[in-house]
Coordinates of C-alpha atoms and ligand atoms in Angstrom, one line a residue:
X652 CA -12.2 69.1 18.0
X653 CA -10.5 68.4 14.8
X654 CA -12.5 66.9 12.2
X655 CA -10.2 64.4 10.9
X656 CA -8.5 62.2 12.8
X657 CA -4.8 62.0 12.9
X658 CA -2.6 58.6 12.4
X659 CA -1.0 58.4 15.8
X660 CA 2.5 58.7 14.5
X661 CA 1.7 62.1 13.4
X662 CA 1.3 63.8 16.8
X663 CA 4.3 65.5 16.6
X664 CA 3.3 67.4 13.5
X665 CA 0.3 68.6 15.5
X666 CA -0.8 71.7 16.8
X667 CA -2.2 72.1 20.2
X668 CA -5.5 73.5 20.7
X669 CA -5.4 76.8 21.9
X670 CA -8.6 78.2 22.0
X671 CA -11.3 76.3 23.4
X672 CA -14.0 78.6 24.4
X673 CA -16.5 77.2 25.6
X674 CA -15.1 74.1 27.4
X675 CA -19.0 72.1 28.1
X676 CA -19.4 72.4 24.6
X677 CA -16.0 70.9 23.9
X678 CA -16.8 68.1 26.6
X679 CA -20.0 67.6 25.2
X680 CA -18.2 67.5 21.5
X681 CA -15.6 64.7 22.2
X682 CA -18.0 62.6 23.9
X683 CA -20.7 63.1 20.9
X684 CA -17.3 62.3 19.0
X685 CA -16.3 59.3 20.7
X686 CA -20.1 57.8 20.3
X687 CA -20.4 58.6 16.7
X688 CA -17.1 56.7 16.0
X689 CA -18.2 53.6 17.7
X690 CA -14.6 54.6 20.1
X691 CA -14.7 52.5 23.3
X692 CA -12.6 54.4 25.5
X693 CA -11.5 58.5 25.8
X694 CA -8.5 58.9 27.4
X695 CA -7.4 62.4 28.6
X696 CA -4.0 62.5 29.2
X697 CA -2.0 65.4 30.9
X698 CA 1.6 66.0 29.8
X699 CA 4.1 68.3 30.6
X700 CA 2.7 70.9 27.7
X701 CA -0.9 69.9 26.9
X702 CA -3.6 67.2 27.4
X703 CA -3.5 64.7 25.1
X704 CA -7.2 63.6 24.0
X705 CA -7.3 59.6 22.5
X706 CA -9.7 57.7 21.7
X707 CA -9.7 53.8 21.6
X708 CA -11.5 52.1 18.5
X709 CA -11.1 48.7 18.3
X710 CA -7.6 48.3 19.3
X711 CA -6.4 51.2 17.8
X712 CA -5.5 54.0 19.5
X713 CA -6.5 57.5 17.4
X714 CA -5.3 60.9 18.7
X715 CA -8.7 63.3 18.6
X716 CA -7.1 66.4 19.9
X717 CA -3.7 68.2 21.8
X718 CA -5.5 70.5 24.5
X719 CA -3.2 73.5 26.1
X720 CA -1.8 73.0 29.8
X721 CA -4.3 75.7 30.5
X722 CA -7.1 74.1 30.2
X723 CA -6.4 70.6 31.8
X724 CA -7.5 72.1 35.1
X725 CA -10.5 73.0 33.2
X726 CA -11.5 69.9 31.2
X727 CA -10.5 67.2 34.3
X728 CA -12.8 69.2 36.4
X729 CA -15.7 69.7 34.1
X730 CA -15.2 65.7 34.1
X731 CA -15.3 65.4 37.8
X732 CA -18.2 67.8 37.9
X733 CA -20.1 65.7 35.3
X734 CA -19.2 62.4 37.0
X735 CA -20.5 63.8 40.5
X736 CA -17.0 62.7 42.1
X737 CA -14.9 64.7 44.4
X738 CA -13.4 68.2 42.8
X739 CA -10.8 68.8 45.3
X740 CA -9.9 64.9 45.6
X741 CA -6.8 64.7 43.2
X742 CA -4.7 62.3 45.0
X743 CA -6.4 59.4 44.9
X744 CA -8.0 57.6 41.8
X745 CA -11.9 57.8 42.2
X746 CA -14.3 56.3 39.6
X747 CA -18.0 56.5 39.2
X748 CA -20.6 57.0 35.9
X749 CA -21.9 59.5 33.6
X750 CA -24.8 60.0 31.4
X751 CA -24.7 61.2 28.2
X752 CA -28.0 62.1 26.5
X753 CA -26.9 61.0 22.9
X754 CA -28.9 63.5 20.9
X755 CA -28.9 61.7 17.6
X756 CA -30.3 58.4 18.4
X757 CA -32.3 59.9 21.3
X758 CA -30.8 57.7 24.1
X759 CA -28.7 57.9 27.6
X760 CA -25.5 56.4 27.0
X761 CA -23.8 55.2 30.4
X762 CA -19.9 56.4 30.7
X763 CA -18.1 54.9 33.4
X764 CA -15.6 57.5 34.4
X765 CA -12.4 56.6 36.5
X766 CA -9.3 58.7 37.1
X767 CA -5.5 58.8 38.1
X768 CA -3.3 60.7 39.9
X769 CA -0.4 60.8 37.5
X770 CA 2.7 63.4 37.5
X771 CA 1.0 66.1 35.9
X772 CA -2.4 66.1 36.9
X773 CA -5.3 63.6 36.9
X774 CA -5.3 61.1 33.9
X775 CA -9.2 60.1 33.0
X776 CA -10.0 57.4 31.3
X777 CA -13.7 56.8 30.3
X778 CA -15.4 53.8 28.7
X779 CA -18.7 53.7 26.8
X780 CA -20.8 51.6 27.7
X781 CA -23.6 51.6 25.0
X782 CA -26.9 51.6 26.9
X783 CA -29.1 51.0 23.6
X784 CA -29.3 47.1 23.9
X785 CA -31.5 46.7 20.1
X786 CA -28.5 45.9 17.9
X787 CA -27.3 42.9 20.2
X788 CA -28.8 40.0 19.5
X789 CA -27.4 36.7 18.1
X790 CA -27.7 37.2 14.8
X791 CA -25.3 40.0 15.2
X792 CA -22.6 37.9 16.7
X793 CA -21.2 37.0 12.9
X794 CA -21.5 33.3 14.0
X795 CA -21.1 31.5 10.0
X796 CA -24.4 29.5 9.4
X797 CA -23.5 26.1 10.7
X798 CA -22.4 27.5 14.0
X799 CA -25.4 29.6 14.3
X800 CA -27.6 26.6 13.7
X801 CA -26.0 24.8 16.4
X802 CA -26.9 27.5 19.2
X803 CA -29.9 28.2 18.0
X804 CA -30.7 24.1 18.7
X805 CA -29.1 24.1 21.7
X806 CA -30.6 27.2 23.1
X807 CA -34.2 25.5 22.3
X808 CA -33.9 23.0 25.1
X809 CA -33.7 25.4 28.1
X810 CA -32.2 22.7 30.9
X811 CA -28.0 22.9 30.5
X812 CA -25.2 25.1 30.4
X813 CA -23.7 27.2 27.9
X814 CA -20.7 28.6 28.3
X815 CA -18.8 31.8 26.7
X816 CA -15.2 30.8 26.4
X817 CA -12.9 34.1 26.6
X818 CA -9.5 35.5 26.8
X819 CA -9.0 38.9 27.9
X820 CA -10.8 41.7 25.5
X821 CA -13.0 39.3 23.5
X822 CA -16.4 41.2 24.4
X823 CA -17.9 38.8 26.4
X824 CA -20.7 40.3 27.5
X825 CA -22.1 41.3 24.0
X826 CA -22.4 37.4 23.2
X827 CA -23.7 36.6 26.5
X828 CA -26.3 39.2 25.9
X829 CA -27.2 38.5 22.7
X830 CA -27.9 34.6 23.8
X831 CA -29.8 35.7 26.8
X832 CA -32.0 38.4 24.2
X833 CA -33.2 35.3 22.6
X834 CA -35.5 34.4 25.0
X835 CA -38.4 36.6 25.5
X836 CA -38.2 37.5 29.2
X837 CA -42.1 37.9 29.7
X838 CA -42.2 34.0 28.9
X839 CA -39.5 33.4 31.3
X840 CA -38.4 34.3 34.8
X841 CA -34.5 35.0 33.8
X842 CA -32.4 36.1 36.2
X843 CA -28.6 37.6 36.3
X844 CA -25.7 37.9 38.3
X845 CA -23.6 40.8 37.0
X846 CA -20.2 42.6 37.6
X847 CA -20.7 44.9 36.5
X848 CA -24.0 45.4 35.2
X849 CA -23.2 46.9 31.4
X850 CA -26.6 46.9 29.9
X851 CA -30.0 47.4 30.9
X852 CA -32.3 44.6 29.8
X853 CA -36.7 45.1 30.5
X854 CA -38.2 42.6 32.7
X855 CA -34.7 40.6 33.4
X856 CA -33.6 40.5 37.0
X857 CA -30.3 41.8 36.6
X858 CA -27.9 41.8 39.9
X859 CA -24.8 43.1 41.1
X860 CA -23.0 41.2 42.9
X861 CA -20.8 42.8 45.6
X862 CA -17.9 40.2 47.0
X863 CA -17.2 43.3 50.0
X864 CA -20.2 42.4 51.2
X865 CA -20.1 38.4 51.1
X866 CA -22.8 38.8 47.9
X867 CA -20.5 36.9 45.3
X868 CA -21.3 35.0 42.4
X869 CA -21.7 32.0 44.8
X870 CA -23.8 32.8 47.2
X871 CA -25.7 34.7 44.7
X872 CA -26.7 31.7 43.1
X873 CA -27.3 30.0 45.9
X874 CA -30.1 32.1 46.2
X875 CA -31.1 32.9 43.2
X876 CA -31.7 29.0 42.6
X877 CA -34.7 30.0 44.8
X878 CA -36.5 32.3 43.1
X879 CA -38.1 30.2 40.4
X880 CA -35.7 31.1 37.7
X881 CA -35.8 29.6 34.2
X882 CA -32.7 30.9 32.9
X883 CA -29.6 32.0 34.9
X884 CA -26.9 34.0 33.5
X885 CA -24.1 34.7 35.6
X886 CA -21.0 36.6 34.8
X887 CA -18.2 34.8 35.3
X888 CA -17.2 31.6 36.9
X889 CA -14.4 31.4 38.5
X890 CA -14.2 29.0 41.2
X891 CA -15.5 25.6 42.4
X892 CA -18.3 26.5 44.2
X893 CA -19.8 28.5 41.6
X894 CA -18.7 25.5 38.4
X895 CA -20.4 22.6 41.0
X896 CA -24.2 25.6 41.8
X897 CA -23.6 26.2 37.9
X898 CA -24.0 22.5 37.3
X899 CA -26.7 21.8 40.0
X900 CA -29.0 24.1 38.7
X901 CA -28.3 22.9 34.9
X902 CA -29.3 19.4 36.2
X903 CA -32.2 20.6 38.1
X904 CA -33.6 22.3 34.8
X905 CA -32.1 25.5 34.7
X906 CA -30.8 26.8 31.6
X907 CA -27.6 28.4 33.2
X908 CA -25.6 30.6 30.8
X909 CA -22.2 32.2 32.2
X910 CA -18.3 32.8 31.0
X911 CA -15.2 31.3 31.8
X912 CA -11.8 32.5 31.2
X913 CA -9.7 30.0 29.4
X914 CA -8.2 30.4 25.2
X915 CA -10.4 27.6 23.4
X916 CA -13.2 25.7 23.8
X917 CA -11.6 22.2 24.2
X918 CA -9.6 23.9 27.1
X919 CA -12.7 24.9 29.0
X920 CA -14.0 21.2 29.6
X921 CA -10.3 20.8 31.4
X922 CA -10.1 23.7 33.4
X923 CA -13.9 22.9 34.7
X924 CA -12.2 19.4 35.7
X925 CA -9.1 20.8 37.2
X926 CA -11.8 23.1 39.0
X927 CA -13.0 19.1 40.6
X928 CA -16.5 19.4 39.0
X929 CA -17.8 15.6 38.6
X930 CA -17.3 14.7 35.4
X931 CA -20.0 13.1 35.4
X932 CA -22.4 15.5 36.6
X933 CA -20.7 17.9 34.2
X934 CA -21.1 15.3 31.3
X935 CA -25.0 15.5 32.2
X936 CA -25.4 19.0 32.1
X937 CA -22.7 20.5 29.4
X938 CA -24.2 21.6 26.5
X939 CA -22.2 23.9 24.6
X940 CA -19.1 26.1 24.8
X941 CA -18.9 29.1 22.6
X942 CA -15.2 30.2 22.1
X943 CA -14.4 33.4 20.9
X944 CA -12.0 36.0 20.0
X945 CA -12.6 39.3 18.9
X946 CA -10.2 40.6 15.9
X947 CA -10.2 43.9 13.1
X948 CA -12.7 43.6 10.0
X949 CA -11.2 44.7 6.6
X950 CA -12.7 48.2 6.0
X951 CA -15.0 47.1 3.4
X952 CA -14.4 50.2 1.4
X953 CA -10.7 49.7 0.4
X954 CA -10.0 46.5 0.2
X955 CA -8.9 44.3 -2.7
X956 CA -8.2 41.0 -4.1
X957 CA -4.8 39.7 -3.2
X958 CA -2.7 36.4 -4.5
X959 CA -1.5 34.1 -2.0
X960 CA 2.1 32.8 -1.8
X961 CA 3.1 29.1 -3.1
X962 CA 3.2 28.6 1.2
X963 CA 0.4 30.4 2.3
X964 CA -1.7 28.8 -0.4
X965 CA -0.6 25.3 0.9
X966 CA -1.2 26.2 4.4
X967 CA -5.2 27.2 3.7
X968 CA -6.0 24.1 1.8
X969 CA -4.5 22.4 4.8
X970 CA -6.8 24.0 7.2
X971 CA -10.2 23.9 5.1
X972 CA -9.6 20.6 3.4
X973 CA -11.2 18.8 6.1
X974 CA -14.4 20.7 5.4
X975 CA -14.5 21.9 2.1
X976 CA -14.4 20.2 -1.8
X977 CA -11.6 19.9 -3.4
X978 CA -13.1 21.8 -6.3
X979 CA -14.1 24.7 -4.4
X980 CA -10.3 25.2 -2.7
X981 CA -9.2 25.7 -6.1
X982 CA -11.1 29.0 -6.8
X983 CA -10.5 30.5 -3.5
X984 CA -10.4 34.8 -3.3
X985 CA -9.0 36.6 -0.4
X986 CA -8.5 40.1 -0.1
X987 CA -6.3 43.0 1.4
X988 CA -7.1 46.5 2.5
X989 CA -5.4 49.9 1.1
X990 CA -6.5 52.9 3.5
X991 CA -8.7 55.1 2.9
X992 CA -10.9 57.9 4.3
X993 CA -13.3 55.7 6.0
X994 CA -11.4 53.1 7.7
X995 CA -9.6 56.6 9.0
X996 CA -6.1 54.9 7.3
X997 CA -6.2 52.1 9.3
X998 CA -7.6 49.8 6.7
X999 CA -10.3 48.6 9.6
X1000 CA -13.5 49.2 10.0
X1001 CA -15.3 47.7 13.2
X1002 CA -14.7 44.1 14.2
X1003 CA -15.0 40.9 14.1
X1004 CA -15.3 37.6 16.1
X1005 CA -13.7 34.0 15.6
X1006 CA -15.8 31.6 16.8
X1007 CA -15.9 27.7 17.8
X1008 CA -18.5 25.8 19.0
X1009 CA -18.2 22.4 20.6
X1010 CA -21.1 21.0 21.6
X1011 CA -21.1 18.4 24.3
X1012 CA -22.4 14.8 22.5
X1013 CA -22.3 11.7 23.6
X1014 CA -18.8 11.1 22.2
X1015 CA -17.2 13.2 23.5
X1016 CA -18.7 12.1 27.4
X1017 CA -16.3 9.3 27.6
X1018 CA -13.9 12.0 27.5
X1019 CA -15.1 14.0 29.9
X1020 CA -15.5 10.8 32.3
X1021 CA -11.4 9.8 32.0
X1022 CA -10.8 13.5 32.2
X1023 CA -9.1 13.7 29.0
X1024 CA -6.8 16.6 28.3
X1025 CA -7.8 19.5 25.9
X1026 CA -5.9 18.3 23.1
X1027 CA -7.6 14.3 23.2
X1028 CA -11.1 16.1 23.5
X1029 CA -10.3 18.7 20.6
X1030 CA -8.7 15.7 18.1
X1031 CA -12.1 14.0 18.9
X1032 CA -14.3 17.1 18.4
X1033 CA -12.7 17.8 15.0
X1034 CA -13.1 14.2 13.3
X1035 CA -16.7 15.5 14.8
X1036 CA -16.7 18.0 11.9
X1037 CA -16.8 20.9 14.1
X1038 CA -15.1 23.9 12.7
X1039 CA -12.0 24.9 14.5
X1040 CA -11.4 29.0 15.4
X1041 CA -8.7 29.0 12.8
X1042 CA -11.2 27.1 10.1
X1043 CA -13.7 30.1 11.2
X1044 CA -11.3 32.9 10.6
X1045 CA -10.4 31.4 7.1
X1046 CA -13.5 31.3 6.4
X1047 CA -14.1 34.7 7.3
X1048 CA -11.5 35.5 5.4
X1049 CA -13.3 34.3 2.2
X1050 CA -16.4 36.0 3.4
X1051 CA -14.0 39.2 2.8
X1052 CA -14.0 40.0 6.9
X1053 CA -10.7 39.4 7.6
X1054 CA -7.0 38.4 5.9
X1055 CA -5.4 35.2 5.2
X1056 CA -2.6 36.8 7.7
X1057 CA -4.9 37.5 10.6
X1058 CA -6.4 34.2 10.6
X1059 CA -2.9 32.2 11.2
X1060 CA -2.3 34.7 13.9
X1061 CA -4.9 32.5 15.8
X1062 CA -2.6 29.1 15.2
Ligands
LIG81 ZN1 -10.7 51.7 4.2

């Protein structure tokens, strides 16, 4: 395993590994790797000459290691072997999980393994799937103090819906469990519908759904309605039956907590609506949608104060006048990263989310009840003072998270 890690453009400047020895200690080394990086995914790639071992942090891409064709046979099977799928099945993709006894923090860390058939051999690609649950919790969310506020109010009434507004890659699940890890469960009967079940949570009644069998999010809560539940998380809604149980068990005194795929929290009302939920039943029982996208963090360690242009300057006292003083918009600070050693030359470190929070009050239920477009309920949620995603990102930006640039990438 090499020790430092390579800027991707460099792989052709590499040399490829030609003396593994011991090839469960070099398995066992790039996952201990992968998990002390905080990568997400491994992906071991055969080519023509060599396997190419990558690692995805954040959405970087970093190339770990360039194995020798002679081992690939090797390292895919020690894989398969590990993963307890088929050895001699190479022509069709399989998938199942592995567990990895993390020695340094003393905890099994779930791998979800699936492969490829691909021109040269079989491509794997495994994400990790960090079992150790401690570090979510809502504070960890980065939520900026107002916003927090306003969940932790809503989640103190425990009889409505709150939704997790996401597009593709936003992490949804590490919000959704950090809301649900804010109840203690012994005081509770909480109860989950999952798809895949990620995390392993004492004394909730996690459950995976399986639509192959008829047992889909649906009829799940259908039943699960039944079993004296307090809270409800389920994963995803994605259809009408599921919006219309969802808001049936929020009005019957459920606190229901699931996701939705749409791009901002204004949208999410609409696309509940389009989904022919009652408005007025989902007036009643809306609470609160949390929208979110996941972006880079500034590596802490290199970055440094930067001037704005003339335009850009303009362009943030646009966006935070309607929140901030005057005064303080005159001595604003944002920063830029250099690389360094730490941020592996990327000049990130970890991530980051955008948030914004639009809480369902009573003006925006006339809105709901004429079944307003996005736009007319965000343009009323704003003069709300609610902080829009782009608002949170600048101010993240002050808060030395995140750039000027990165934040009107979210316009
Ligand atoms: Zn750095």
């Amino acid at each position: 395993m090499t020790k430092y890690l390579t800027p991707k453009d460099d792989i052709k400047a590499m040399r490829t590994n030609k003396s593994i020895i011991d090839i469960v200690d070099y398995v066992n080394n790039m996952f201990k790797t992968a998990i002390d990086m905080w990568a997400s995914d491994i992906h071991v790639e055969p080519t023509e000459d060599f396997i190419l071992i990558r690692f995805r942090k954040d959405w970087d891409f970093l190339i770990i290691d360039k194995v020798d064709k002679e081992f690939t046979s090797a390292v895919v099977t020690r894989l398969k072997v590990l993963s307890r799928i088929k050895i001699d099945e190479n022509k069709k993709p399989q998938d199942w999980k592995i567990i990895y006894f993390y020695e340094k923090e003393k905890v099994n860390i779930d791998i979800r393994l699936s492969t490829l058939p691909t021109k040269f051999w079989e491509k794997v690609v495994m994400r990790i799937l960090k079992q150790d649950t401690s570090l979510i919790n809502i504070q960890a969310l980065g939520l900026i103090d107002i916003n927090l506020e306003k969940l932790k109010e809503a989640l103190r009434s425990t009889y409505w819906i709150i939704l997790v507004a996401w597009p593709t890659g936003s992490w949804k699940s590490t919000t959704l469990f950090g809301i649900l890890k804010n109840f203690n469960p012994l005081e509770f009967n909480i109860s989950t519908l999952e798809d895949p079940i990620e995390y392993n949570i004492d004394y909730v009644n996690q459950s995976q759904v399986k639509s192959e069998i008829g047992y889909t999010f649906a009829s799940g809560l259908r039943s699960l309605v039944r079993q004296d539940p307090d809270i409800i998380m389920v994963w995803e809604i994605r259809d009408k039956e599921t919006a219309t149980l969802a808001v049936e068990a929020a009005l019957t005194w459920h606190l229901v907590l699931s996701t939705i795929h749409t791009n901002s929290a204004s949208a999410t009302i609409q696309r509940l609506i389009n989904m022919w939920v009652e408005p007025f039943l989902l007036a009643s029982a809306m609470k609160m949608v949390v929208s979110q996208r996941l972006w880079k963090r500034l590596c802490p360690h290199c970055k440094e104060k930067t001037e704005l242009s003339e335009i850009q300057k303009a362009k943030v006292i646009e966006y935070l006048a309607p929140i901030s003083e005057e005064e303080s918009l005159k001595h604003m600070e944002f920063y830029v990263w250099k690389w360094c050693e730490v941020c592996n030359g990327t000049g990130y470190k970890w991530r980051i989310w955008f948030h914004e929070i639009l809480t369902v009050w009573d003006y925006l239920e006339p809105l709901i009840l004429k079944k307003e477009p996005a736009h007319r309920i965000q343009e009323e949620w704003i003069k709300h003072w609610m902080i829009t995603i782009v608002q949170d990102a600048l101010i993240k930006a002050l808060m030395w998270q995140t750039t000027v640039e990165e934040a009107f990438k979210l316009i």
